[in-house]
PDB file of C-alpha atoms in Angstrom:
ATOM      1  CA  MET A  23      79.480  95.645  80.719  1.00  0.00           C
ATOM      2  CA  LYS A  24      79.394  98.972  79.158  1.00  0.00           C
ATOM      3  CA  LYS A  25      82.474 100.541  77.685  1.00  0.00           C
ATOM      4  CA  VAL A  26      83.983 103.219  79.904  1.00  0.00           C
ATOM      5  CA  THR A  27      84.680 106.453  78.040  1.00  0.00           C
ATOM      6  CA  VAL A  28      85.852 109.946  78.615  1.00  0.00           C
ATOM      7  CA  SER A  29      82.302 111.154  79.456  1.00  0.00           C
ATOM      8  CA  GLY A  30      81.491 108.045  81.775  1.00  0.00           C
ATOM      9  CA  LEU A  31      85.090 109.265  83.807  1.00  0.00           C
ATOM     10  CA  LEU A  32      83.701 112.577  84.255  1.00  0.00           C
ATOM     11  CA  LYS A  33      80.252 111.088  85.215  1.00  0.00           C
ATOM     12  CA  LYS A  34      82.503 109.686  88.484  1.00  0.00           C
ATOM     13  CA  LYS A  35      83.709 112.460  89.313  1.00  0.00           C
ATOM     14  CA  GLN A  36      80.932 114.132  89.461  1.00  0.00           C
ATOM     15  CA  ALA A  37      78.768 111.281  91.454  1.00  0.00           C
ATOM     16  CA  GLY A  38      81.652 111.170  93.719  1.00  0.00           C
ATOM     17  CA  GLU A  39      82.651 108.093  92.197  1.00  0.00           C
ATOM     18  CA  LYS A  40      86.349 106.502  92.722  1.00  0.00           C
ATOM     19  CA  ILE A  41      88.092 105.879  89.076  1.00  0.00           C
ATOM     20  CA  THR A  42      90.391 102.636  89.325  1.00  0.00           C
ATOM     21  CA  SER A  43      93.464 102.746  86.812  1.00  0.00           C
ATOM     22  CA  LEU A  44      96.894 100.525  85.948  1.00  0.00           C
ATOM     23  CA  THR A  45      99.410 100.475  83.928  1.00  0.00           C
ATOM     24  CA  ALA A  46      99.375  97.479  81.176  1.00  0.00           C
ATOM     25  CA  TYR A  47     101.349  96.617  78.712  1.00  0.00           C
ATOM     26  CA  ASP A  48     100.191  93.382  76.691  1.00  0.00           C
ATOM     27  CA  ALA A  49      96.877  91.906  75.798  1.00  0.00           C
ATOM     28  CA  SER A  50      97.243  88.949  78.827  1.00  0.00           C
ATOM     29  CA  PHE A  51      97.265  91.027  81.431  1.00  0.00           C
ATOM     30  CA  ALA A  52      94.779  94.255  80.075  1.00  0.00           C
ATOM     31  CA  LYS A  53      92.265  91.132  79.865  1.00  0.00           C
ATOM     32  CA  MET A  54      92.619  90.138  83.495  1.00  0.00           C
ATOM     33  CA  PHE A  55      92.453  93.864  84.226  1.00  0.00           C
ATOM     34  CA  ASP A  56      89.310  94.381  82.288  1.00  0.00           C
ATOM     35  CA  GLU A  57      87.340  91.767  83.705  1.00  0.00           C
ATOM     36  CA  GLN A  58      87.802  92.564  87.094  1.00  0.00           C
ATOM     37  CA  GLY A  59      86.267  96.162  86.225  1.00  0.00           C
ATOM     38  CA  ILE A  60      89.306  98.162  86.068  1.00  0.00           C
ATOM     39  CA  ASP A  61      88.040 101.968  84.302  1.00  0.00           C
ATOM     40  CA  ALA A  62      91.143 102.809  83.086  1.00  0.00           C
ATOM     41  CA  LEU A  63      94.384 101.211  81.549  1.00  0.00           C
ATOM     42  CA  LEU A  64      97.279 103.584  80.763  1.00  0.00           C
ATOM     43  CA  ILE A  65     100.481 102.188  78.047  1.00  0.00           C
ATOM     44  CA  GLY A  66     103.017 104.247  80.326  1.00  0.00           C
ATOM     45  CA  ASP A  67     106.441 104.831  79.157  1.00  0.00           C
ATOM     46  CA  SER A  68     107.466 103.457  82.134  1.00  0.00           C
ATOM     47  CA  LEU A  69     107.721 100.471  80.634  1.00  0.00           C
ATOM     48  CA  GLY A  70     110.970 101.800  79.836  1.00  0.00           C
ATOM     49  CA  MET A  71     111.951 100.989  83.456  1.00  0.00           C
ATOM     50  CA  VAL A  72     109.692  97.650  84.345  1.00  0.00           C
ATOM     51  CA  LEU A  73     109.786  95.975  80.983  1.00  0.00           C
ATOM     52  CA  GLN A  74     112.969  97.609  79.360  1.00  0.00           C
ATOM     53  CA  GLY A  75     115.115  97.508  82.992  1.00  0.00           C
ATOM     54  CA  GLU A  76     116.064 101.346  82.413  1.00  0.00           C
ATOM     55  CA  ASP A  77     116.960 103.912  84.540  1.00  0.00           C
ATOM     56  CA  ASP A  78     114.458 106.122  83.923  1.00  0.00           C
ATOM     57  CA  THR A  79     111.478 106.430  81.134  1.00  0.00           C
ATOM     58  CA  LEU A  80     113.832 108.743  78.955  1.00  0.00           C
ATOM     59  CA  PRO A  81     114.756 106.082  75.722  1.00  0.00           C
ATOM     60  CA  VAL A  82     111.435 104.627  75.551  1.00  0.00           C
ATOM     61  CA  THR A  83     110.362 105.960  71.956  1.00  0.00           C
ATOM     62  CA  ILE A  84     106.743 106.132  70.338  1.00  0.00           C
ATOM     63  CA  GLN A  85     107.468 102.981  68.620  1.00  0.00           C
ATOM     64  CA  ASP A  86     107.616 101.022  71.678  1.00  0.00           C
ATOM     65  CA  ILE A  87     104.331 102.866  73.221  1.00  0.00           C
ATOM     66  CA  ALA A  88     102.912 102.108  69.984  1.00  0.00           C
ATOM     67  CA  TYR A  89     103.428  98.278  69.860  1.00  0.00           C
ATOM     68  CA  HIS A  90     102.319  98.075  73.788  1.00  0.00           C
ATOM     69  CA  THR A  91      99.383  99.688  73.121  1.00  0.00           C
ATOM     70  CA  LYS A  92      98.180  97.467  70.527  1.00  0.00           C
ATOM     71  CA  SER A  93      98.700  95.021  72.777  1.00  0.00           C
ATOM     72  CA  VAL A  94      96.587  95.891  75.256  1.00  0.00           C
ATOM     73  CA  ARG A  95      93.865  96.772  73.056  1.00  0.00           C
ATOM     74  CA  LYS A  96      93.562  93.339  71.779  1.00  0.00           C
ATOM     75  CA  GLY A  97      93.138  92.231  75.056  1.00  0.00           C
ATOM     76  CA  THR A  98      90.641  94.811  75.987  1.00  0.00           C
ATOM     77  CA  GLN A  99      86.825  94.942  75.739  1.00  0.00           C
ATOM     78  CA  ARG A 100      85.580  97.732  78.311  1.00  0.00           C
ATOM     79  CA  ALA A 101      88.344  99.469  79.848  1.00  0.00           C
ATOM     80  CA  PHE A 102      89.503 103.199  78.660  1.00  0.00           C
ATOM     81  CA  VAL A 103      92.479 103.107  77.190  1.00  0.00           C
ATOM     82  CA  ILE A 104      95.192 106.005  77.283  1.00  0.00           C
ATOM     83  CA  ALA A 105      98.486 105.909  75.669  1.00  0.00           C
ATOM     84  CA  ASP A 106     101.799 107.811  76.953  1.00  0.00           C
ATOM     85  CA  MET A 107     103.666 110.119  74.668  1.00  0.00           C
ATOM     86  CA  PRO A 108     107.274 109.822  75.585  1.00  0.00           C
ATOM     87  CA  PHE A 109     110.273 112.155  75.844  1.00  0.00           C
ATOM     88  CA  MET A 110     110.479 114.397  73.236  1.00  0.00           C
ATOM     89  CA  SER A 111     107.928 112.998  70.713  1.00  0.00           C
ATOM     90  CA  TYR A 112     105.727 116.258  71.266  1.00  0.00           C
ATOM     91  CA  ALA A 113     108.531 119.150  71.714  1.00  0.00           C
ATOM     92  CA  THR A 114     107.218 120.614  67.964  1.00  0.00           C
ATOM     93  CA  ALA A 115     103.220 121.169  67.605  1.00  0.00           C
ATOM     94  CA  GLU A 116     103.679 119.061  63.805  1.00  0.00           C
ATOM     95  CA  GLN A 117     105.222 116.160  65.695  1.00  0.00           C
ATOM     96  CA  THR A 118     102.748 116.278  68.403  1.00  0.00           C
ATOM     97  CA  TYR A 119     100.149 115.406  65.948  1.00  0.00           C
ATOM     98  CA  GLN A 120     102.259 112.785  63.871  1.00  0.00           C
ATOM     99  CA  ASN A 121     103.379 110.926  67.017  1.00  0.00           C
ATOM    100  CA  ALA A 122      99.512 111.250  68.453  1.00  0.00           C
ATOM    101  CA  ALA A 123      98.454 110.147  65.339  1.00  0.00           C
ATOM    102  CA  VAL A 124     100.939 107.000  65.396  1.00  0.00           C
ATOM    103  CA  LEU A 125      99.494 105.858  69.072  1.00  0.00           C
ATOM    104  CA  MET A 126      95.845 106.469  67.966  1.00  0.00           C
ATOM    105  CA  ALA A 127      95.997 104.015  65.489  1.00  0.00           C
ATOM    106  CA  ALA A 128      97.570 101.509  67.210  1.00  0.00           C
ATOM    107  CA  GLY A 129      93.984 101.423  69.656  1.00  0.00           C
ATOM    108  CA  ALA A 130      94.619 104.299  72.049  1.00  0.00           C
ATOM    109  CA  SER A 131      91.554 106.762  73.195  1.00  0.00           C
ATOM    110  CA  MET A 132      93.718 109.093  74.486  1.00  0.00           C
ATOM    111  CA  VAL A 133      97.359 110.771  74.675  1.00  0.00           C
ATOM    112  CA  LYS A 134      99.354 111.430  77.798  1.00  0.00           C
ATOM    113  CA  MET A 135     101.649 113.901  77.512  1.00  0.00           C
ATOM    114  CA  GLU A 136     103.522 115.744  80.809  1.00  0.00           C
ATOM    115  CA  GLY A 137     104.247 119.328  81.295  1.00  0.00           C
ATOM    116  CA  GLY A 138     102.389 122.751  81.982  1.00  0.00           C
ATOM    117  CA  SER A 139     101.281 125.918  80.552  1.00  0.00           C
ATOM    118  CA  TRP A 140     103.865 125.489  77.515  1.00  0.00           C
ATOM    119  CA  LEU A 141     101.616 122.904  76.406  1.00  0.00           C
ATOM    120  CA  CYS A 142      98.365 124.665  76.098  1.00  0.00           C
ATOM    121  CA  ASP A 143      98.379 125.377  72.159  1.00  0.00           C
ATOM    122  CA  THR A 144      99.505 121.796  71.578  1.00  0.00           C
ATOM    123  CA  ILE A 145      96.749 120.441  73.234  1.00  0.00           C
ATOM    124  CA  SER A 146      93.906 122.931  71.506  1.00  0.00           C
ATOM    125  CA  GLY A 147      95.604 121.669  68.295  1.00  0.00           C
ATOM    126  CA  LEU A 148      95.424 118.203  69.494  1.00  0.00           C
ATOM    127  CA  ASN A 149      91.655 118.684  70.123  1.00  0.00           C
ATOM    128  CA  LEU A 150      90.777 120.228  67.193  1.00  0.00           C
ATOM    129  CA  ARG A 151      92.135 117.227  65.596  1.00  0.00           C
ATOM    130  CA  GLY A 152      90.290 115.083  67.221  1.00  0.00           C
ATOM    131  CA  VAL A 153      92.374 113.837  69.920  1.00  0.00           C
ATOM    132  CA  PRO A 154      91.675 113.569  73.382  1.00  0.00           C
ATOM    133  CA  VAL A 155      94.519 114.253  76.009  1.00  0.00           C
ATOM    134  CA  CYS A 156      95.202 113.393  78.975  1.00  0.00           C
ATOM    135  CA  GLY A 157      97.462 116.448  81.110  1.00  0.00           C
ATOM    136  CA  HIS A 158      99.883 115.061  83.926  1.00  0.00           C
ATOM    137  CA  LEU A 159     101.501 117.120  86.937  1.00  0.00           C
ATOM    138  CA  GLY A 160     103.614 117.122  89.543  1.00  0.00           C
ATOM    139  CA  LEU A 161     106.768 114.901  89.448  1.00  0.00           C
ATOM    140  CA  THR A 162     106.855 114.187  85.581  1.00  0.00           C
ATOM    141  CA  PRO A 163     109.491 111.310  84.998  1.00  0.00           C
ATOM    142  CA  GLN A 164     110.463 112.540  81.779  1.00  0.00           C
ATOM    143  CA  SER A 165     111.801 115.898  83.818  1.00  0.00           C
ATOM    144  CA  VAL A 166     113.643 113.338  86.460  1.00  0.00           C
ATOM    145  CA  HIS A 167     116.793 114.972  85.587  1.00  0.00           C
ATOM    146  CA  VAL A 168     115.547 118.656  85.824  1.00  0.00           C
ATOM    147  CA  PHE A 169     113.917 117.797  89.089  1.00  0.00           C
ATOM    148  CA  GLY A 170     116.996 116.097  90.212  1.00  0.00           C
ATOM    149  CA  GLY A 171     115.543 112.591  91.004  1.00  0.00           C
ATOM    150  CA  PHE A 172     112.443 111.416  91.484  1.00  0.00           C
ATOM    151  CA  LYS A 173     111.300 113.863  93.967  1.00  0.00           C
ATOM    152  CA  VAL A 174     108.236 114.889  95.656  1.00  0.00           C
ATOM    153  CA  GLN A 175     106.806 118.171  94.202  1.00  0.00           C
ATOM    154  CA  GLY A 176     104.417 120.948  95.673  1.00  0.00           C
ATOM    155  CA  ARG A 177     106.161 121.008  99.329  1.00  0.00           C
ATOM    156  CA  ASP A 178     106.213 124.625  99.518  1.00  0.00           C
ATOM    157  CA  SER A 179     103.273 127.077  98.925  1.00  0.00           C
ATOM    158  CA  GLU A 180     104.845 128.900  95.587  1.00  0.00           C
ATOM    159  CA  GLN A 181     105.243 125.723  94.224  1.00  0.00           C
ATOM    160  CA  ALA A 182     101.947 124.247  95.018  1.00  0.00           C
ATOM    161  CA  GLN A 183     100.297 127.526  93.709  1.00  0.00           C
ATOM    162  CA  LYS A 184     102.095 127.020  90.244  1.00  0.00           C
ATOM    163  CA  LEU A 185     100.971 123.585  89.917  1.00  0.00           C
ATOM    164  CA  LEU A 186      97.244 125.023  90.537  1.00  0.00           C
ATOM    165  CA  GLU A 187      97.916 127.587  88.296  1.00  0.00           C
ATOM    166  CA  GLU A 188      99.401 125.047  85.875  1.00  0.00           C
ATOM    167  CA  ALA A 189      96.229 122.901  86.144  1.00  0.00           C
ATOM    168  CA  LYS A 190      94.018 125.224  85.254  1.00  0.00           C
ATOM    169  CA  ALA A 191      95.535 126.620  82.394  1.00  0.00           C
ATOM    170  CA  LEU A 192      95.613 122.868  80.843  1.00  0.00           C
ATOM    171  CA  GLU A 193      92.139 122.528  81.866  1.00  0.00           C
ATOM    172  CA  LYS A 194      91.328 125.433  79.573  1.00  0.00           C
ATOM    173  CA  ALA A 195      92.906 124.453  76.930  1.00  0.00           C
ATOM    174  CA  GLY A 196      91.551 121.412  76.990  1.00  0.00           C
ATOM    175  CA  ILE A 197      92.581 118.048  78.397  1.00  0.00           C
ATOM    176  CA  GLN A 198      89.954 115.805  79.782  1.00  0.00           C
ATOM    177  CA  LEU A 199      91.497 114.026  82.751  1.00  0.00           C
ATOM    178  CA  LEU A 200      94.806 114.820  84.458  1.00  0.00           C
ATOM    179  CA  VAL A 201      97.099 112.776  86.379  1.00  0.00           C
ATOM    180  CA  LEU A 202      98.744 114.218  89.644  1.00  0.00           C
ATOM    181  CA  GLU A 203     101.852 112.310  90.694  1.00  0.00           C
ATOM    182  CA  CYS A 204     103.908 112.556  94.514  1.00  0.00           C
ATOM    183  CA  VAL A 205     102.359 115.901  95.966  1.00  0.00           C
ATOM    184  CA  PRO A 206     101.331 116.171  98.937  1.00  0.00           C
ATOM    185  CA  SER A 207      97.908 115.067 100.092  1.00  0.00           C
ATOM    186  CA  ALA A 208      96.780 118.418 100.726  1.00  0.00           C
ATOM    187  CA  LEU A 209      97.467 119.803  97.026  1.00  0.00           C
ATOM    188  CA  GLY A 210      96.415 116.760  95.716  1.00  0.00           C
ATOM    189  CA  LYS A 211      92.731 117.720  97.341  1.00  0.00           C
ATOM    190  CA  MET A 212      92.934 121.070  95.980  1.00  0.00           C
ATOM    191  CA  ILE A 213      93.474 120.824  93.038  1.00  0.00           C
ATOM    192  CA  SER A 214      90.939 117.780  92.435  1.00  0.00           C
ATOM    193  CA  GLU A 215      88.221 120.204  93.556  1.00  0.00           C
ATOM    194  CA  ALA A 216      89.318 123.118  91.456  1.00  0.00           C
ATOM    195  CA  LEU A 217      88.739 121.571  88.238  1.00  0.00           C
ATOM    196  CA  SER A 218      86.044 120.233  86.862  1.00  0.00           C
ATOM    197  CA  ILE A 219      87.854 117.165  84.950  1.00  0.00           C
ATOM    198  CA  PRO A 220      88.870 113.857  87.024  1.00  0.00           C
ATOM    199  CA  VAL A 221      92.349 114.072  88.601  1.00  0.00           C
ATOM    200  CA  ILE A 222      93.472 110.718  89.072  1.00  0.00           C
ATOM    201  CA  GLY A 223      96.358 110.618  91.702  1.00  0.00           C
ATOM    202  CA  ILE A 224      99.561 108.581  92.107  1.00  0.00           C
ATOM    203  CA  GLY A 225     101.575 109.450  95.402  1.00  0.00           C
ATOM    204  CA  ALA A 226      98.581 112.618  95.361  1.00  0.00           C
ATOM    205  CA  GLY A 227      96.834 111.319  98.767  1.00  0.00           C
ATOM    206  CA  LYS A 228      92.963 109.911  98.907  1.00  0.00           C
ATOM    207  CA  ASP A 229      91.176 112.790  98.158  1.00  0.00           C
ATOM    208  CA  THR A 230      91.862 112.976  94.186  1.00  0.00           C
ATOM    209  CA  ASP A 231      88.928 111.508  91.728  1.00  0.00           C
ATOM    210  CA  GLY A 232      90.740 108.031  91.473  1.00  0.00           C
ATOM    211  CA  GLN A 233      94.066 106.183  91.450  1.00  0.00           C
ATOM    212  CA  ILE A 234      96.830 104.686  89.078  1.00  0.00           C
ATOM    213  CA  LEU A 235      99.569 102.036  89.604  1.00  0.00           C
ATOM    214  CA  VAL A 236     102.175 101.018  88.176  1.00  0.00           C
ATOM    215  CA  MET A 237     101.070  97.632  87.366  1.00  0.00           C
ATOM    216  CA  HIS A 238     104.933  95.999  88.176  1.00  0.00           C
ATOM    217  CA  ASP A 239     104.653  97.791  91.515  1.00  0.00           C
ATOM    218  CA  MET A 240     100.881  96.352  92.385  1.00  0.00           C
ATOM    219  CA  PHE A 241     102.642  92.931  92.474  1.00  0.00           C
ATOM    220  CA  GLY A 242     105.389  93.688  94.075  1.00  0.00           C
ATOM    221  CA  ILE A 243     107.411  92.373  91.189  1.00  0.00           C
ATOM    222  CA  SER A 244     109.656  95.675  90.062  1.00  0.00           C
ATOM    223  CA  ALA A 245     113.031  95.261  88.948  1.00  0.00           C
ATOM    224  CA  ASN A 246     114.357  98.181  90.738  1.00  0.00           C
ATOM    225  CA  TYR A 247     112.417  99.254  94.038  1.00  0.00           C
ATOM    226  CA  MET A 248     109.315  99.735  95.486  1.00  0.00           C
ATOM    227  CA  PRO A 249     107.920 103.757  95.695  1.00  0.00           C
ATOM    228  CA  LYS A 250     106.516 104.734  99.038  1.00  0.00           C
ATOM    229  CA  PHE A 251     103.055 105.515  97.113  1.00  0.00           C
ATOM    230  CA  SER A 252     102.330 101.685  96.523  1.00  0.00           C
ATOM    231  CA  LYS A 253     101.671  98.414  97.657  1.00  0.00           C
ATOM    232  CA  ASN A 254     101.839  94.901  97.018  1.00  0.00           C
ATOM    233  CA  TYR A 255      98.625  93.751  96.783  1.00  0.00           C
ATOM    234  CA  LEU A 256      99.832  90.231  95.252  1.00  0.00           C
ATOM    235  CA  VAL A 257     101.499  89.454  98.960  1.00  0.00           C
ATOM    236  CA  GLU A 258      98.345  89.799 100.529  1.00  0.00           C
ATOM    237  CA  THR A 259      96.434  87.720  98.693  1.00  0.00           C
ATOM    238  CA  GLY A 260      98.401  85.673  96.978  1.00  0.00           C
ATOM    239  CA  ASP A 261      96.451  85.740  93.358  1.00  0.00           C
ATOM    240  CA  MET A 262      97.092  88.376  90.524  1.00  0.00           C
ATOM    241  CA  ARG A 263      92.862  88.489  90.253  1.00  0.00           C
ATOM    242  CA  LYS A 264      92.337  88.974  93.671  1.00  0.00           C
ATOM    243  CA  ALA A 265      94.801  91.489  94.140  1.00  0.00           C
ATOM    244  CA  VAL A 266      93.396  93.607  90.845  1.00  0.00           C
ATOM    245  CA  ALA A 267      90.046  93.157  92.796  1.00  0.00           C
ATOM    246  CA  GLN A 268      90.888  94.198  96.160  1.00  0.00           C
ATOM    247  CA  TYR A 269      93.232  97.186  94.501  1.00  0.00           C
ATOM    248  CA  ILE A 270      89.949  98.238  92.548  1.00  0.00           C
ATOM    249  CA  ASP A 271      88.015  97.722  95.756  1.00  0.00           C
ATOM    250  CA  GLU A 272      90.018  99.810  98.280  1.00  0.00           C
ATOM    251  CA  VAL A 273      90.430 102.708  96.103  1.00  0.00           C
ATOM    252  CA  LYS A 274      86.508 102.726  95.619  1.00  0.00           C
ATOM    253  CA  CYS A 275      85.994 102.800  99.496  1.00  0.00           C
ATOM    254  CA  GLY A 276      89.013 105.235  99.744  1.00  0.00           C
ATOM    255  CA  GLU A 277      90.903 102.712 101.880  1.00  0.00           C
ATOM    256  CA  PHE A 278      93.856 103.317  99.354  1.00  0.00           C
ATOM    257  CA  PRO A 279      96.214 105.325  99.448  1.00  0.00           C
ATOM    258  CA  SER A 280      96.473 105.356 103.008  1.00  0.00           C
ATOM    259  CA  PRO A 281      98.653 108.075 104.770  1.00  0.00           C
ATOM    260  CA  GLN A 282     101.170 105.641 104.950  1.00  0.00           C
ATOM    261  CA  HIS A 283     101.090 105.682 100.719  1.00  0.00           C
ATOM    262  CA  SER A 284     100.884 109.167 100.872  1.00  0.00           C
ATOM    263  CA  PHE A 285     102.755 112.815 101.267  1.00  0.00           C
ATOM    264  CA  ASP A 286     102.070 114.931 103.932  1.00  0.00           C
TER     265      ASP A 286
END
């Protein structure tokens, strides 16, 4: 099958085709997801919670992400591979360039960073150095202590407008994808329609350009809890491959996320 590229993901948005994504952390699961036809794989700093048993993502290091990125890349033939920049690995421009180079060398095709317009200069600098960037707005888990917990963002009009403006600023700075997490469905739709780049939702409603889930949540095996926006596909199918295939099908036809997996 043809290898997925960032330009291919953009064409999917332009054609109205939903993009399917999952997190992955090793070669075996990456191979399974890849063979089922997933579009993109994210080596998320969520590994701190689902693999390491931490309460949040903050202890994850650049070395952790690089190790798992290398493993995922070895199991992937066609899916687009994105690697998270972990907490405080992009506090300065020079630090960002060095850490992004580590992840790209490990096998990432793009790096993902959490935050708004304060990142714009750094994003432009990464682009100039040949590093594609995925943004991340809404509930950004690295800021969990600022938010006071894992809370839905953008529920009032002022906050929603700010998120829309931040998304536009990130696109202007040069991001080529945006992950939008835990926002009301109406805001997910608004931001997706306002941007020319693909918007991948997680708890952002069905009207984003695609969906992503943490693989452990999709299989119902997360150590801590099942988020409202996730769905246990393994309990419905009894088989991991069938679970992935069903997830992909439901995203593509717009069945997932349903209202019960979204926020008003």
